[in-house]
Tab-separated table of C-alpha atoms in Angstrom:
chain	number	residue	atom	x	y	z
A	1	MET	CA	18.416	-24.782	-8.382
A	2	PHE	CA	17.652	-24.469	-4.777
A	3	TYR	CA	16.244	-21.469	-5.305
A	4	TRP	CA	13.453	-22.503	-7.721
A	5	PHE	CA	12.980	-25.459	-5.480
A	6	LEU	CA	11.822	-22.947	-2.641
A	7	LYS	CA	10.164	-20.809	-4.899
A	8	TRP	CA	8.005	-23.347	-6.593
A	9	ILE	CA	7.940	-26.571	-4.086
A	10	ALA	CA	9.256	-26.299	-0.493
A	11	LEU	CA	7.724	-22.567	0.589
A	12	GLY	CA	6.151	-20.812	-2.515
A	13	PRO	CA	3.138	-22.726	-2.820
A	14	TRP	CA	2.225	-22.630	0.818
A	15	LEU	CA	2.810	-18.850	0.931
A	16	ARG	CA	0.347	-18.867	-2.329
A	17	LEU	CA	-2.292	-20.697	-0.386
A	18	VAL	CA	-2.247	-19.290	2.938
A	19	PHE	CA	-1.706	-15.503	2.024
A	20	ARG	CA	-2.719	-15.455	-1.841
A	21	PRO	CA	-0.708	-12.430	-2.686
A	22	ARG	CA	-2.567	-9.831	-4.958
A	23	VAL	CA	-0.483	-8.569	-7.747
A	24	TYR	CA	-0.861	-5.749	-10.370
A	25	GLY	CA	1.006	-4.672	-13.112
A	26	ALA	CA	3.130	-7.806	-13.301
A	27	GLU	CA	3.181	-7.039	-16.949
A	28	ASN	CA	5.170	-4.310	-16.573
A	29	VAL	CA	8.047	-6.333	-15.610
A	30	PRO	CA	10.311	-7.498	-18.387
A	31	LEU	CA	9.734	-11.219	-19.297
A	32	GLU	CA	13.663	-11.529	-19.981
A	33	GLY	CA	16.747	-9.229	-19.933
A	34	PRO	CA	18.010	-7.026	-16.924
A	35	ALA	CA	16.156	-4.615	-14.993
A	36	ILE	CA	15.740	-3.155	-11.421
A	37	LEU	CA	12.673	-3.802	-9.173
A	38	ALA	CA	13.015	-0.676	-6.774
A	39	SER	CA	10.678	-1.057	-3.879
A	40	ASN	CA	9.291	0.240	-0.760
A	41	HIS	CA	10.214	-1.387	2.520
A	42	LEU	CA	8.110	-2.310	5.159
A	43	SER	CA	8.948	-5.764	6.562
A	44	TYR	CA	11.667	-8.326	6.171
A	45	ALA	CA	8.968	-10.398	4.549
A	46	ASP	CA	8.831	-8.036	1.503
A	47	TRP	CA	11.761	-10.252	-0.516
A	48	LEU	CA	9.686	-13.305	0.143
A	49	PHE	CA	6.613	-11.736	-1.247
A	50	MET	CA	7.447	-9.551	-4.164
A	51	PRO	CA	9.295	-12.365	-6.028
A	52	LEU	CA	6.744	-14.655	-5.385
A	53	THR	CA	4.439	-12.924	-7.803
A	54	LEU	CA	6.549	-13.257	-10.636
A	55	PRO	CA	7.987	-15.975	-12.633
A	56	ARG	CA	11.760	-14.686	-13.217
A	57	ARG	CA	14.478	-15.023	-10.306
A	58	VAL	CA	14.664	-11.880	-8.084
A	59	THR	CA	17.994	-11.191	-6.786
A	60	PHE	CA	18.813	-9.258	-4.098
A	61	VAL	CA	22.359	-8.340	-1.984
A	62	ALA	CA	22.977	-9.215	1.700
A	63	LYS	CA	25.702	-8.980	4.319
A	64	ALA	CA	28.789	-11.068	3.221
A	65	GLU	CA	28.797	-12.400	6.920
A	66	TYR	CA	25.685	-14.309	5.712
A	67	PHE	CA	27.939	-16.188	3.737
A	68	THR	CA	30.779	-16.973	5.550
A	69	GLY	CA	29.647	-18.961	8.779
A	70	LYS	CA	31.119	-21.902	9.868
A	71	GLY	CA	29.964	-24.970	10.857
A	72	LEU	CA	26.374	-26.755	10.184
A	73	LYS	CA	24.989	-23.184	11.305
A	74	GLY	CA	26.996	-21.450	8.589
A	75	TRP	CA	26.125	-24.031	6.071
A	76	LEU	CA	22.310	-23.565	6.762
A	77	GLN	CA	22.311	-19.734	6.739
A	78	ARG	CA	24.600	-19.831	3.546
A	79	THR	CA	22.185	-22.505	1.562
A	80	PHE	CA	19.187	-20.398	2.702
A	81	PHE	CA	20.219	-16.981	1.907
A	82	ALA	CA	21.598	-18.189	-1.564
A	83	GLY	CA	18.872	-20.239	-2.396
A	84	SER	CA	15.887	-17.247	-1.492
A	85	GLY	CA	17.487	-15.075	-4.253
A	86	GLN	CA	20.397	-13.150	-2.253
A	87	VAL	CA	23.771	-12.593	-2.960
A	88	PRO	CA	26.782	-11.332	-0.673
A	89	ILE	CA	28.173	-7.794	-0.829
A	90	ASP	CA	31.247	-7.350	-2.854
A	91	ARG	CA	33.494	-5.519	-0.717
A	92	SER	CA	36.505	-5.585	-3.071
A	93	GLY	CA	35.759	-2.127	-4.091
A	94	GLY	CA	35.574	-0.476	-0.701
A	95	GLY	CA	32.841	-0.185	1.880
A	96	ALA	CA	29.128	-1.488	1.978
A	97	ALA	CA	27.555	0.623	-0.674
A	98	GLU	CA	30.229	0.281	-3.115
A	99	GLY	CA	30.186	-3.523	-2.889
A	100	ALA	CA	26.392	-3.493	-3.582
A	101	ILE	CA	26.840	-1.761	-6.501
A	102	ILE	CA	29.471	-3.869	-7.428
A	103	SER	CA	27.219	-7.123	-6.484
A	104	ALA	CA	24.191	-5.440	-8.274
A	105	LYS	CA	26.135	-4.814	-11.538
A	106	ARG	CA	27.328	-8.177	-12.093
A	107	VAL	CA	23.643	-9.524	-11.329
A	108	LEU	CA	22.321	-7.302	-14.128
A	109	ALA	CA	25.309	-7.960	-16.578
A	110	GLU	CA	24.012	-11.710	-16.333
A	111	GLY	CA	20.401	-10.445	-17.732
A	112	GLU	CA	18.861	-10.909	-14.190
A	113	LEU	CA	16.157	-9.185	-12.400
A	114	PHE	CA	17.669	-7.323	-9.347
A	115	GLY	CA	15.854	-5.923	-6.326
A	116	ILE	CA	16.496	-2.880	-4.299
A	117	TYR	CA	15.327	-0.573	-1.360
A	118	PRO	CA	16.085	2.616	-2.213
A	119	GLU	CA	15.072	3.797	1.213
A	120	GLY	CA	18.024	1.919	2.754
A	121	THR	CA	16.078	0.585	5.617
A	122	ARG	CA	12.688	-0.411	6.706
A	123	SER	CA	10.244	2.169	7.520
A	124	HIS	CA	9.365	2.157	11.209
A	125	ASP	CA	5.896	3.794	10.853
A	126	GLY	CA	4.802	2.946	7.326
A	127	ARG	CA	5.860	5.927	5.572
A	128	LEU	CA	7.818	6.223	2.842
A	129	TYR	CA	11.353	8.044	3.182
A	130	ARG	CA	13.709	9.642	0.716
A	131	GLY	CA	15.646	7.318	-1.428
A	132	LYS	CA	19.432	7.047	-1.647
A	133	VAL	CA	20.921	7.621	-4.886
A	134	GLY	CA	22.622	4.356	-5.455
A	135	VAL	CA	19.790	3.292	-7.163
A	136	ALA	CA	19.817	6.101	-9.778
A	137	ARG	CA	23.625	5.501	-10.166
A	138	LEU	CA	23.179	1.697	-10.698
A	139	ALA	CA	20.489	2.351	-13.570
A	140	LEU	CA	22.948	4.766	-15.168
A	141	GLU	CA	25.796	2.684	-15.085
A	142	ALA	CA	24.227	-0.841	-15.709
A	143	LYS	CA	22.274	0.967	-18.565
A	144	VAL	CA	19.166	-0.836	-17.281
A	145	PRO	CA	15.265	0.419	-16.504
A	146	VAL	CA	14.029	0.494	-13.485
A	147	VAL	CA	10.378	-0.594	-12.465
A	148	PRO	CA	8.945	0.851	-9.375
A	149	VAL	CA	7.502	-1.762	-6.906
A	150	ALA	CA	4.991	-1.073	-4.096
A	151	VAL	CA	4.663	-4.015	-1.594
A	152	LEU	CA	1.603	-3.504	1.049
A	153	GLY	CA	0.589	-5.578	3.990
A	154	THR	CA	3.653	-7.261	4.806
A	155	ASP	CA	4.159	-5.135	7.926
A	156	VAL	CA	0.766	-6.838	9.156
A	157	VAL	CA	1.686	-10.084	8.405
A	158	ALA	CA	5.321	-9.794	9.794
A	159	PRO	CA	5.790	-6.519	11.839
A	160	PRO	CA	8.851	-5.060	12.644
A	161	GLY	CA	10.191	-5.814	15.921
A	162	LYS	CA	7.526	-8.387	16.856
A	163	LYS	CA	7.423	-12.276	16.523
A	164	PHE	CA	3.785	-12.745	15.197
A	165	GLY	CA	1.420	-10.658	12.764
A	166	ARG	CA	-1.982	-10.752	11.805
A	167	PHE	CA	-3.177	-12.384	8.616
A	168	THR	CA	-3.836	-10.209	5.638
A	169	ARG	CA	-3.332	-10.430	1.858
A	170	PRO	CA	-0.284	-8.747	0.704
A	171	VAL	CA	-0.400	-6.412	-2.138
A	172	VAL	CA	2.117	-6.034	-4.833
A	173	ARG	CA	1.941	-3.136	-7.543
A	174	PHE	CA	4.248	-3.128	-10.382
A	175	GLY	CA	4.597	0.491	-11.952
A	176	ALA	CA	5.586	1.056	-15.604
A	177	PRO	CA	9.334	0.940	-16.394
A	178	LEU	CA	11.419	3.975	-16.007
A	179	ASP	CA	14.099	4.634	-18.674
A	180	PHE	CA	16.750	7.121	-17.613
A	181	SER	CA	18.852	6.366	-21.032
A	182	ARG	CA	18.622	10.404	-21.661
A	183	TYR	CA	21.328	10.766	-18.729
A	184	ASP	CA	23.708	8.510	-19.981
A	185	GLY	CA	27.134	9.471	-18.941
A	186	MET	CA	25.783	11.806	-16.185
A	187	GLU	CA	26.143	9.144	-13.575
A	188	SER	CA	28.763	11.240	-11.782
A	189	ASP	CA	26.686	14.123	-11.746
A	190	ARG	CA	24.841	14.419	-8.135
A	191	TYR	CA	21.969	16.469	-8.824
A	192	ILE	CA	21.103	14.279	-11.918
A	193	LEU	CA	21.406	11.157	-9.331
A	194	ARG	CA	19.065	13.088	-6.924
A	195	SER	CA	16.722	13.798	-9.460
A	196	ILE	CA	16.331	10.440	-10.773
A	197	THR	CA	15.917	9.047	-7.311
A	198	ASP	CA	13.028	11.494	-6.649
A	199	GLU	CA	11.465	10.179	-9.743
A	200	ILE	CA	11.579	6.808	-8.854
A	201	MET	CA	10.402	7.536	-5.038
A	202	TYR	CA	7.503	9.575	-6.633
A	203	GLU	CA	6.376	6.386	-8.549
A	204	ILE	CA	6.542	4.453	-5.559
A	205	MET	CA	4.695	6.614	-3.229
A	206	ARG	CA	2.077	6.763	-6.072
A	207	LEU	CA	1.745	3.031	-6.511
A	208	SER	CA	1.786	2.554	-2.738
A	209	GLY	CA	-0.162	5.541	-1.324
A	210	GLN	CA	1.904	6.189	1.403
A	211	GLU	CA	2.783	9.293	2.799
A	212	TYR	CA	6.398	10.616	1.509
A	213	VAL	CA	8.608	12.147	4.100
A	214	ASP	CA	11.801	13.607	2.542
A	215	MET	CA	14.034	12.680	5.352
A	216	TYR	CA	16.236	9.440	5.299
A	217	GLY	CA	14.835	6.486	7.028
A	218	ALA	CA	17.619	5.914	9.338
A	219	ARG	CA	17.578	9.532	10.489
A	220	ALA	CA	13.948	9.321	11.173
A	221	LYS	CA	14.556	6.123	13.268
A	222	GLU	CA	17.063	7.794	15.210
A	223	GLU	CA	14.891	10.648	15.847
A	224	SER	CA	12.117	8.677	16.912
A	225	ARG	CA	14.155	6.874	19.398
A	226	LYS	CA	15.755	9.842	20.904
A	227	SER	CA	12.282	11.310	21.291
A	228	GLU	CA	10.964	8.063	23.050
A	229	LYS	CA	13.892	8.287	25.230
A	230	ASP	CA	13.315	11.861	26.078
A	231	ALA	CA	9.911	11.433	27.056
A	232	ALA	CA	10.650	8.437	29.287
A	233	ALA	CA	13.024	10.274	30.788
A	234	GLN	CA	10.711	13.302	31.528
A	235	GLN	CA	8.194	10.735	32.906
A	236	GLU	CA	8.511	10.219	36.929
A	237	PRO	CA	8.600	6.601	37.481
A	238	GLY	CA	5.105	5.183	38.373
A	239	GLU	CA	3.645	8.659	37.261
A	240	PRO	CA	0.948	8.699	34.341
A	241	ASP	CA	0.967	11.411	32.011
A	242	GLU	CA	-0.913	14.345	32.952
A	243	PRO	CA	-4.025	15.072	30.415
A	244	LYS	CA	-3.177	17.893	27.695
A	245	LEU	CA	-5.799	20.474	27.294
A	246	ALA	CA	-6.915	21.524	23.799
A	247	SER	CA	-5.663	25.090	22.833
C-alpha cells in the first residue's frame, strides 16, 4: 500500500512534474506476469526513475540491514525501503549473492516484475561494465523473460559522490523481451550463463549507447582508485604536474 502511496501521491507526481522523464518502449514490459528488468546502473536514482515510468510495481533487493534497524530510525528506514519497492536479501541459503537469487525468485513466483543491475555496482565513469551471471541464472531458474533497460541522465541529476546534481530529463528505454527458454535445464553450465549474460549486456549497450568495457565494474573502480593514489604519491607537495609533450 505504501509503495503505491509513494508512487502515485507523495513522491511520484513531484518527480514527474519536476524532471519529466522520457520513456521509450514501455510496451515491451508485460502488463501482467513475471519478468526481469535488467538495467545499466549510473546512479542511486535509477531505482526511482525506472519504476516511475511503468504502471506496475518493480521490486529490487536491498541489504537485509536496511530492514532490521531498531528504534524510530530503524522503523523509518524499513518503511521507506519497503515502501519504495525493495525487499531484503534472504541469507538463509548462504551469502549475499545466493540470498539475492532466493529473494528474487520469490518475487517472480508471485508474478511480479523484478529489477536487477547485472553490473553489480554503479558505473564510476559512465561506461557499461561486464555483467555478472546471476541475472542469467535467475532467468533460467525462474523461467521468465528478461527485458533489457537503459536509464540515462540519472548520473547528472544525482551524480555519485556529490550532494547536488544538475537538472536534466532522465531517459528510460525498454528493449524487446529476451526469451532464454532454449537453455532450460542448463542453469549450471557456466558457459551458457556467460553467453546469456553477454547477450543481455549487449542489448543494454545498444539501448544506452554506452561504451562497453569487458571488466567487472568493482574491479574497474579499484584500479581507478589505485591509479589516482599512485599519481598523488608521485606528485610532490605543492608542485604542479609538468606539461607533457606530444609525441
